[in-house]
Amino acid sequence: MIFFCEMNIEIVKAISDKEIQGIVDLQQANLRKNLSTKEMEQYGFVTLEYSFEFIKEMAAGHHHIIAKDGEKVVGYCLLFDRSKNHLMKEGAGIFPIFHELIYKGQRLGDINYVSVGQVCVDRNYSGKGILGKMYAAYKEAYKDTYDLAMTDIYYDNQRSIKGHIKAGFEVIHRFDEPDAGEPWDIVVWDWR
Protein backbone atom coordinates (compact mmCIF):
# COMPACT_ATOMS: atom_id res chain seq x y z
CA MET A 1 0.00 0.00 0.00
CA ILE A 2 1.39 3.40 -1.00
CA PHE A 3 0.36 6.20 1.37
CA PHE A 4 2.05 8.99 -0.54
CA CYS A 5 4.07 9.40 -3.72
CA GLU A 6 5.75 12.58 -4.93
CA MET A 7 8.91 13.12 -7.00
CA ASN A 8 9.92 9.44 -6.71
CA ILE A 9 9.43 9.45 -2.92
CA GLU A 10 6.97 6.79 -1.76
CA ILE A 11 5.70 6.40 1.79
CA VAL A 12 4.93 2.70 2.34
CA LYS A 13 4.92 -0.06 4.94
CA ALA A 14 8.26 -1.86 5.25
CA ILE A 15 7.54 -5.41 4.12
CA SER A 16 10.77 -6.96 2.85
CA ASP A 17 14.05 -7.85 4.51
CA LYS A 18 15.73 -5.50 2.02
CA GLU A 19 13.63 -2.63 3.37
CA ILE A 20 14.46 -3.58 6.97
CA GLN A 21 18.15 -3.60 6.02
CA GLY A 22 17.62 -0.14 4.51
CA ILE A 23 16.34 1.01 7.90
CA VAL A 24 19.44 -0.43 9.60
CA ASP A 25 21.74 1.27 7.09
CA LEU A 26 20.06 4.66 7.52
CA GLN A 27 20.14 4.26 11.29
CA GLN A 28 23.88 3.53 11.23
CA ALA A 29 24.54 6.66 9.17
CA ASN A 30 22.65 8.79 11.71
CA LEU A 31 23.69 7.38 15.07
CA ARG A 32 24.81 10.04 17.52
CA LYS A 33 28.08 8.18 18.09
CA ASN A 34 28.88 8.38 14.36
CA LEU A 35 28.25 12.12 13.87
CA SER A 36 30.05 15.34 14.67
CA THR A 37 28.41 17.95 16.91
CA LYS A 38 27.81 20.15 13.86
CA GLU A 39 26.12 17.30 11.96
CA MET A 40 23.91 16.51 14.95
CA GLU A 41 22.80 20.14 15.25
CA GLN A 42 22.20 20.51 11.52
CA TYR A 43 20.50 17.19 10.74
CA GLY A 44 19.43 15.64 14.03
CA PHE A 45 20.45 12.15 15.09
CA VAL A 46 19.26 8.85 16.51
CA THR A 47 20.47 7.61 19.86
CA LEU A 48 19.72 3.91 20.19
CA GLU A 49 21.19 1.27 17.90
CA TYR A 50 18.83 -1.55 16.93
CA SER A 51 19.76 -4.78 15.19
CA PHE A 52 18.04 -6.08 12.05
CA GLU A 53 16.36 -8.80 14.12
CA PHE A 54 15.14 -6.39 16.79
CA ILE A 55 13.67 -4.02 14.18
CA LYS A 56 11.73 -6.92 12.67
CA GLU A 57 10.52 -8.16 16.06
CA MET A 58 9.57 -4.83 17.67
CA ALA A 59 6.58 -4.26 15.36
CA ALA A 60 4.80 -7.38 16.69
CA GLY A 61 3.26 -8.34 13.36
CA HIS A 62 2.65 -4.78 12.18
CA HIS A 63 4.90 -2.87 9.78
CA HIS A 64 7.17 0.12 10.11
CA ILE A 65 6.51 3.10 7.84
CA ILE A 66 9.31 4.05 5.45
CA ALA A 67 10.06 6.63 2.79
CA LYS A 68 11.73 5.28 -0.34
CA ASP A 69 13.39 6.95 -3.29
CA GLY A 70 13.29 4.15 -5.81
CA GLU A 71 14.65 1.19 -3.85
CA LYS A 72 16.58 3.27 -1.31
CA VAL A 73 15.12 3.78 2.17
CA VAL A 74 15.44 7.52 2.87
CA GLY A 75 13.30 7.71 6.00
CA TYR A 76 11.69 5.50 8.59
CA CYS A 77 9.20 5.63 11.42
CA LEU A 78 9.47 2.52 13.60
CA LEU A 79 6.49 0.94 15.32
CA PHE A 80 7.30 -0.50 18.74
CA ASP A 81 4.32 -2.42 20.09
CA ARG A 82 4.39 -2.40 23.87
CA SER A 83 3.91 -6.17 23.95
CA LYS A 84 7.59 -6.26 22.94
CA ASN A 85 8.89 -3.99 25.73
CA HIS A 86 10.60 -6.99 27.35
CA LEU A 87 12.95 -7.24 24.34
CA MET A 88 14.41 -3.79 24.92
CA LYS A 89 17.83 -3.68 26.53
CA GLU A 90 19.30 -0.17 26.35
CA GLY A 91 16.71 2.47 27.17
CA ALA A 92 14.26 0.04 28.81
CA GLY A 93 14.08 2.26 31.90
CA ILE A 94 11.62 4.49 30.07
CA PHE A 95 8.71 2.05 30.13
CA PRO A 96 7.82 2.38 33.83
CA ILE A 97 7.87 6.17 33.35
CA PHE A 98 5.59 5.91 30.30
CA HIS A 99 3.09 3.73 32.13
CA GLU A 100 2.75 5.95 35.20
CA LEU A 101 2.39 9.34 33.49
CA ILE A 102 -1.03 10.95 33.58
CA TYR A 103 -2.36 12.27 30.28
CA LYS A 104 -5.79 13.92 30.09
CA GLY A 105 -6.72 12.42 33.44
CA GLN A 106 -5.69 8.85 32.53
CA ARG A 107 -2.63 6.82 33.38
CA LEU A 108 -0.80 6.16 30.10
CA GLY A 109 -0.43 2.52 31.06
CA ASP A 110 -4.23 2.28 30.85
CA ILE A 111 -4.37 3.74 27.33
CA ASN A 112 -3.80 1.62 24.23
CA TYR A 113 -0.70 3.41 22.94
CA VAL A 114 2.03 2.56 20.49
CA SER A 115 5.62 3.66 20.99
CA VAL A 116 7.34 5.26 18.06
CA GLY A 117 10.54 3.24 18.21
CA GLN A 118 12.63 5.77 16.32
CA VAL A 119 12.36 8.09 13.33
CA CYS A 120 14.99 9.20 10.87
CA VAL A 121 15.20 11.01 7.54
CA ASP A 122 18.28 10.86 5.31
CA ARG A 123 20.07 14.22 5.48
CA ASN A 124 19.86 14.58 1.69
CA TYR A 125 16.05 14.54 2.00
CA SER A 126 15.80 16.73 5.08
CA GLY A 127 13.44 19.71 4.92
CA LYS A 128 11.15 18.15 2.30
CA GLY A 129 8.30 17.27 4.68
CA ILE A 130 9.08 13.56 4.70
CA LEU A 131 8.78 13.18 8.48
CA GLY A 132 5.30 14.71 8.45
CA LYS A 133 4.23 12.50 5.55
CA MET A 134 5.55 9.37 7.28
CA TYR A 135 3.70 10.32 10.45
CA ALA A 136 0.48 10.95 8.49
CA ALA A 137 0.84 7.44 7.02
CA TYR A 138 1.65 6.01 10.48
CA LYS A 139 -1.56 7.49 11.88
CA GLU A 140 -3.62 6.36 8.88
CA ALA A 141 -2.27 2.82 9.17
CA TYR A 142 -2.65 2.42 12.94
CA LYS A 143 -5.32 4.82 14.27
CA ASP A 144 -7.85 1.97 14.41
CA THR A 145 -5.40 -0.22 16.35
CA TYR A 146 -4.01 2.30 18.87
CA ASP A 147 -5.44 5.34 20.68
CA LEU A 148 -2.27 7.38 20.64
CA ALA A 149 1.39 7.36 19.67
CA MET A 150 4.13 8.36 22.04
CA THR A 151 7.88 8.48 22.14
CA ASP A 152 10.75 10.08 23.99
CA ILE A 153 13.25 12.45 22.41
CA TYR A 154 16.67 13.43 23.71
CA TYR A 155 16.27 17.07 24.75
CA ASP A 156 19.38 18.22 22.88
CA ASN A 157 17.85 16.92 19.63
CA GLN A 158 15.77 20.07 19.13
CA ARG A 159 15.38 19.40 15.41
CA SER A 160 13.52 16.19 16.23
CA ILE A 161 11.39 17.79 18.94
CA LYS A 162 10.31 20.55 16.53
CA GLY A 163 9.55 17.99 13.80
CA HIS A 164 7.39 15.96 16.16
CA ILE A 165 5.45 19.01 17.33
CA LYS A 166 4.88 20.02 13.71
CA ALA A 167 3.56 16.50 12.97
CA GLY A 168 1.00 16.73 15.79
CA PHE A 169 2.77 15.59 18.95
CA GLU A 170 2.78 17.55 22.20
CA VAL A 171 5.41 17.50 24.94
CA ILE A 172 3.86 16.17 28.14
CA HIS A 173 6.86 15.46 30.37
CA ARG A 174 10.62 16.00 30.72
CA PHE A 175 12.76 13.58 32.71
CA ASP A 176 16.31 12.36 33.17
CA GLU A 177 16.58 9.00 31.39
CA PRO A 178 17.21 6.35 34.08
CA ASP A 179 19.97 4.48 32.25
CA ALA A 180 22.03 7.48 31.10
CA GLY A 181 20.91 10.44 33.23
CA GLU A 182 20.29 12.62 30.15
CA PRO A 183 17.25 14.92 29.77
CA TRP A 184 14.49 13.61 27.49
CA ASP A 185 11.03 14.84 26.52
CA ILE A 186 8.05 12.51 26.28
CA VAL A 187 5.74 13.47 23.43
CA VAL A 188 2.24 12.20 22.70
CA TRP A 189 0.01 12.33 19.62
CA ASP A 190 -3.61 11.65 20.58
CA TRP A 191 -5.55 9.88 17.81
CA ARG A 192 -8.84 9.60 19.70
Tab-separated table of C-alpha atoms in Angstrom:
chain	number	residue	atom	x	y	z
A	1	MET	CA	0.000	0.000	0.000
A	2	ILE	CA	1.388	3.398	-0.996
A	3	PHE	CA	0.355	6.197	1.372
A	4	PHE	CA	2.055	8.992	-0.535
A	5	CYS	CA	4.073	9.397	-3.716
A	6	GLU	CA	5.750	12.576	-4.932
A	7	MET	CA	8.905	13.122	-6.998
A	8	ASN	CA	9.917	9.437	-6.713
A	9	ILE	CA	9.432	9.455	-2.919
A	10	GLU	CA	6.973	6.793	-1.764
A	11	ILE	CA	5.697	6.401	1.787
A	12	VAL	CA	4.930	2.703	2.335
A	13	LYS	CA	4.921	-0.056	4.939
A	14	ALA	CA	8.257	-1.860	5.254
A	15	ILE	CA	7.536	-5.414	4.119
A	16	SER	CA	10.766	-6.962	2.854
A	17	ASP	CA	14.047	-7.846	4.515
A	18	LYS	CA	15.726	-5.502	2.018
A	19	GLU	CA	13.631	-2.629	3.365
A	20	ILE	CA	14.457	-3.581	6.973
A	21	GLN	CA	18.148	-3.596	6.020
A	22	GLY	CA	17.622	-0.141	4.506
A	23	ILE	CA	16.336	1.015	7.900
A	24	VAL	CA	19.436	-0.428	9.602
A	25	ASP	CA	21.738	1.272	7.085
A	26	LEU	CA	20.055	4.664	7.521
A	27	GLN	CA	20.139	4.265	11.288
A	28	GLN	CA	23.883	3.530	11.235
A	29	ALA	CA	24.535	6.661	9.169
A	30	ASN	CA	22.648	8.794	11.705
A	31	LEU	CA	23.688	7.377	15.074
A	32	ARG	CA	24.807	10.043	17.518
A	33	LYS	CA	28.077	8.179	18.090
A	34	ASN	CA	28.880	8.377	14.355
A	35	LEU	CA	28.245	12.122	13.873
A	36	SER	CA	30.046	15.344	14.674
A	37	THR	CA	28.406	17.953	16.911
A	38	LYS	CA	27.814	20.148	13.859
A	39	GLU	CA	26.123	17.302	11.964
A	40	MET	CA	23.908	16.514	14.951
A	41	GLU	CA	22.802	20.143	15.249
A	42	GLN	CA	22.198	20.509	11.523
A	43	TYR	CA	20.499	17.187	10.735
A	44	GLY	CA	19.433	15.640	14.035
A	45	PHE	CA	20.446	12.149	15.090
A	46	VAL	CA	19.263	8.853	16.513
A	47	THR	CA	20.472	7.609	19.864
A	48	LEU	CA	19.722	3.911	20.186
A	49	GLU	CA	21.188	1.267	17.897
A	50	TYR	CA	18.826	-1.548	16.930
A	51	SER	CA	19.756	-4.778	15.189
A	52	PHE	CA	18.045	-6.081	12.051
A	53	GLU	CA	16.364	-8.799	14.122
A	54	PHE	CA	15.136	-6.387	16.787
A	55	ILE	CA	13.674	-4.022	14.180
A	56	LYS	CA	11.729	-6.922	12.671
A	57	GLU	CA	10.520	-8.157	16.059
A	58	MET	CA	9.575	-4.828	17.669
A	59	ALA	CA	6.585	-4.264	15.363
A	60	ALA	CA	4.798	-7.385	16.687
A	61	GLY	CA	3.260	-8.340	13.355
A	62	HIS	CA	2.647	-4.776	12.180
A	63	HIS	CA	4.903	-2.874	9.783
A	64	HIS	CA	7.173	0.123	10.105
A	65	ILE	CA	6.511	3.099	7.836
A	66	ILE	CA	9.311	4.053	5.453
A	67	ALA	CA	10.057	6.631	2.788
A	68	LYS	CA	11.726	5.284	-0.342
A	69	ASP	CA	13.386	6.951	-3.294
A	70	GLY	CA	13.285	4.146	-5.806
A	71	GLU	CA	14.652	1.188	-3.852
A	72	LYS	CA	16.582	3.273	-1.313
A	73	VAL	CA	15.117	3.778	2.175
A	74	VAL	CA	15.439	7.522	2.874
A	75	GLY	CA	13.303	7.710	5.998
A	76	TYR	CA	11.690	5.498	8.587
A	77	CYS	CA	9.199	5.633	11.421
A	78	LEU	CA	9.469	2.525	13.599
A	79	LEU	CA	6.488	0.939	15.323
A	80	PHE	CA	7.299	-0.503	18.737
A	81	ASP	CA	4.324	-2.420	20.087
A	82	ARG	CA	4.392	-2.399	23.871
A	83	SER	CA	3.913	-6.174	23.951
A	84	LYS	CA	7.590	-6.265	22.935
A	85	ASN	CA	8.893	-3.994	25.728
A	86	HIS	CA	10.598	-6.991	27.345
A	87	LEU	CA	12.949	-7.239	24.338
A	88	MET	CA	14.405	-3.785	24.921
A	89	LYS	CA	17.829	-3.680	26.531
A	90	GLU	CA	19.297	-0.168	26.349
A	91	GLY	CA	16.705	2.467	27.171
A	92	ALA	CA	14.264	0.043	28.811
A	93	GLY	CA	14.084	2.260	31.902
A	94	ILE	CA	11.620	4.492	30.067
A	95	PHE	CA	8.711	2.047	30.133
A	96	PRO	CA	7.824	2.380	33.830
A	97	ILE	CA	7.870	6.167	33.351
A	98	PHE	CA	5.594	5.911	30.298
A	99	HIS	CA	3.085	3.735	32.127
A	100	GLU	CA	2.747	5.953	35.204
A	101	LEU	CA	2.393	9.342	33.493
A	102	ILE	CA	-1.029	10.955	33.580
A	103	TYR	CA	-2.363	12.270	30.281
A	104	LYS	CA	-5.789	13.923	30.095
A	105	GLY	CA	-6.716	12.417	33.444
A	106	GLN	CA	-5.690	8.854	32.527
A	107	ARG	CA	-2.632	6.816	33.375
A	108	LEU	CA	-0.796	6.163	30.096
A	109	GLY	CA	-0.434	2.517	31.055
A	110	ASP	CA	-4.232	2.275	30.850
A	111	ILE	CA	-4.371	3.743	27.334
A	112	ASN	CA	-3.799	1.618	24.234
A	113	TYR	CA	-0.700	3.413	22.938
A	114	VAL	CA	2.032	2.558	20.487
A	115	SER	CA	5.618	3.656	20.990
A	116	VAL	CA	7.341	5.257	18.056
A	117	GLY	CA	10.542	3.242	18.215
A	118	GLN	CA	12.632	5.766	16.324
A	119	VAL	CA	12.363	8.088	13.335
A	120	CYS	CA	14.986	9.203	10.871
A	121	VAL	CA	15.195	11.014	7.536
A	122	ASP	CA	18.285	10.861	5.309
A	123	ARG	CA	20.071	14.218	5.480
A	124	ASN	CA	19.860	14.584	1.686
A	125	TYR	CA	16.052	14.540	2.000
A	126	SER	CA	15.796	16.733	5.077
A	127	GLY	CA	13.437	19.706	4.923
A	128	LYS	CA	11.149	18.148	2.300
A	129	GLY	CA	8.304	17.273	4.679
A	130	ILE	CA	9.082	13.555	4.696
A	131	LEU	CA	8.781	13.178	8.481
A	132	GLY	CA	5.302	14.712	8.447
A	133	LYS	CA	4.235	12.498	5.547
A	134	MET	CA	5.547	9.373	7.285
A	135	TYR	CA	3.703	10.321	10.448
A	136	ALA	CA	0.485	10.947	8.490
A	137	ALA	CA	0.839	7.437	7.023
A	138	TYR	CA	1.647	6.014	10.478
A	139	LYS	CA	-1.559	7.490	11.875
A	140	GLU	CA	-3.620	6.358	8.882
A	141	ALA	CA	-2.267	2.817	9.169
A	142	TYR	CA	-2.651	2.421	12.941
A	143	LYS	CA	-5.324	4.816	14.267
A	144	ASP	CA	-7.850	1.972	14.414
A	145	THR	CA	-5.399	-0.216	16.354
A	146	TYR	CA	-4.012	2.295	18.873
A	147	ASP	CA	-5.441	5.342	20.677
A	148	LEU	CA	-2.270	7.381	20.642
A	149	ALA	CA	1.385	7.359	19.670
A	150	MET	CA	4.131	8.357	22.038
A	151	THR	CA	7.881	8.484	22.142
A	152	ASP	CA	10.749	10.079	23.987
A	153	ILE	CA	13.255	12.446	22.406
A	154	TYR	CA	16.669	13.429	23.710
A	155	TYR	CA	16.268	17.072	24.752
A	156	ASP	CA	19.382	18.217	22.876
A	157	ASN	CA	17.845	16.925	19.625
A	158	GLN	CA	15.768	20.067	19.127
A	159	ARG	CA	15.379	19.400	15.407
A	160	SER	CA	13.521	16.187	16.227
A	161	ILE	CA	11.387	17.794	18.938
A	162	LYS	CA	10.311	20.552	16.525
A	163	GLY	CA	9.547	17.995	13.800
A	164	HIS	CA	7.393	15.958	16.164
A	165	ILE	CA	5.451	19.006	17.333
A	166	LYS	CA	4.876	20.021	13.713
A	167	ALA	CA	3.564	16.501	12.973
A	168	GLY	CA	0.999	16.729	15.793
A	169	PHE	CA	2.766	15.586	18.955
A	170	GLU	CA	2.778	17.552	22.204
A	171	VAL	CA	5.415	17.503	24.941
A	172	ILE	CA	3.860	16.168	28.141
A	173	HIS	CA	6.864	15.456	30.372
A	174	ARG	CA	10.618	16.002	30.718
A	175	PHE	CA	12.756	13.580	32.710
A	176	ASP	CA	16.313	12.356	33.169
A	177	GLU	CA	16.581	9.001	31.394
A	178	PRO	CA	17.205	6.353	34.084
A	179	ASP	CA	19.973	4.479	32.249
A	180	ALA	CA	22.034	7.484	31.102
A	181	GLY	CA	20.908	10.436	33.226
A	182	GLU	CA	20.285	12.622	30.154
A	183	PRO	CA	17.247	14.924	29.765
A	184	TRP	CA	14.487	13.607	27.494
A	185	ASP	CA	11.034	14.840	26.519
A	186	ILE	CA	8.047	12.507	26.282
A	187	VAL	CA	5.743	13.473	23.429
A	188	VAL	CA	2.238	12.202	22.699
A	189	TRP	CA	0.007	12.332	19.618
A	190	ASP	CA	-3.608	11.654	20.585
A	191	TRP	CA	-5.554	9.885	17.811
A	192	ARG	CA	-8.844	9.605	19.696
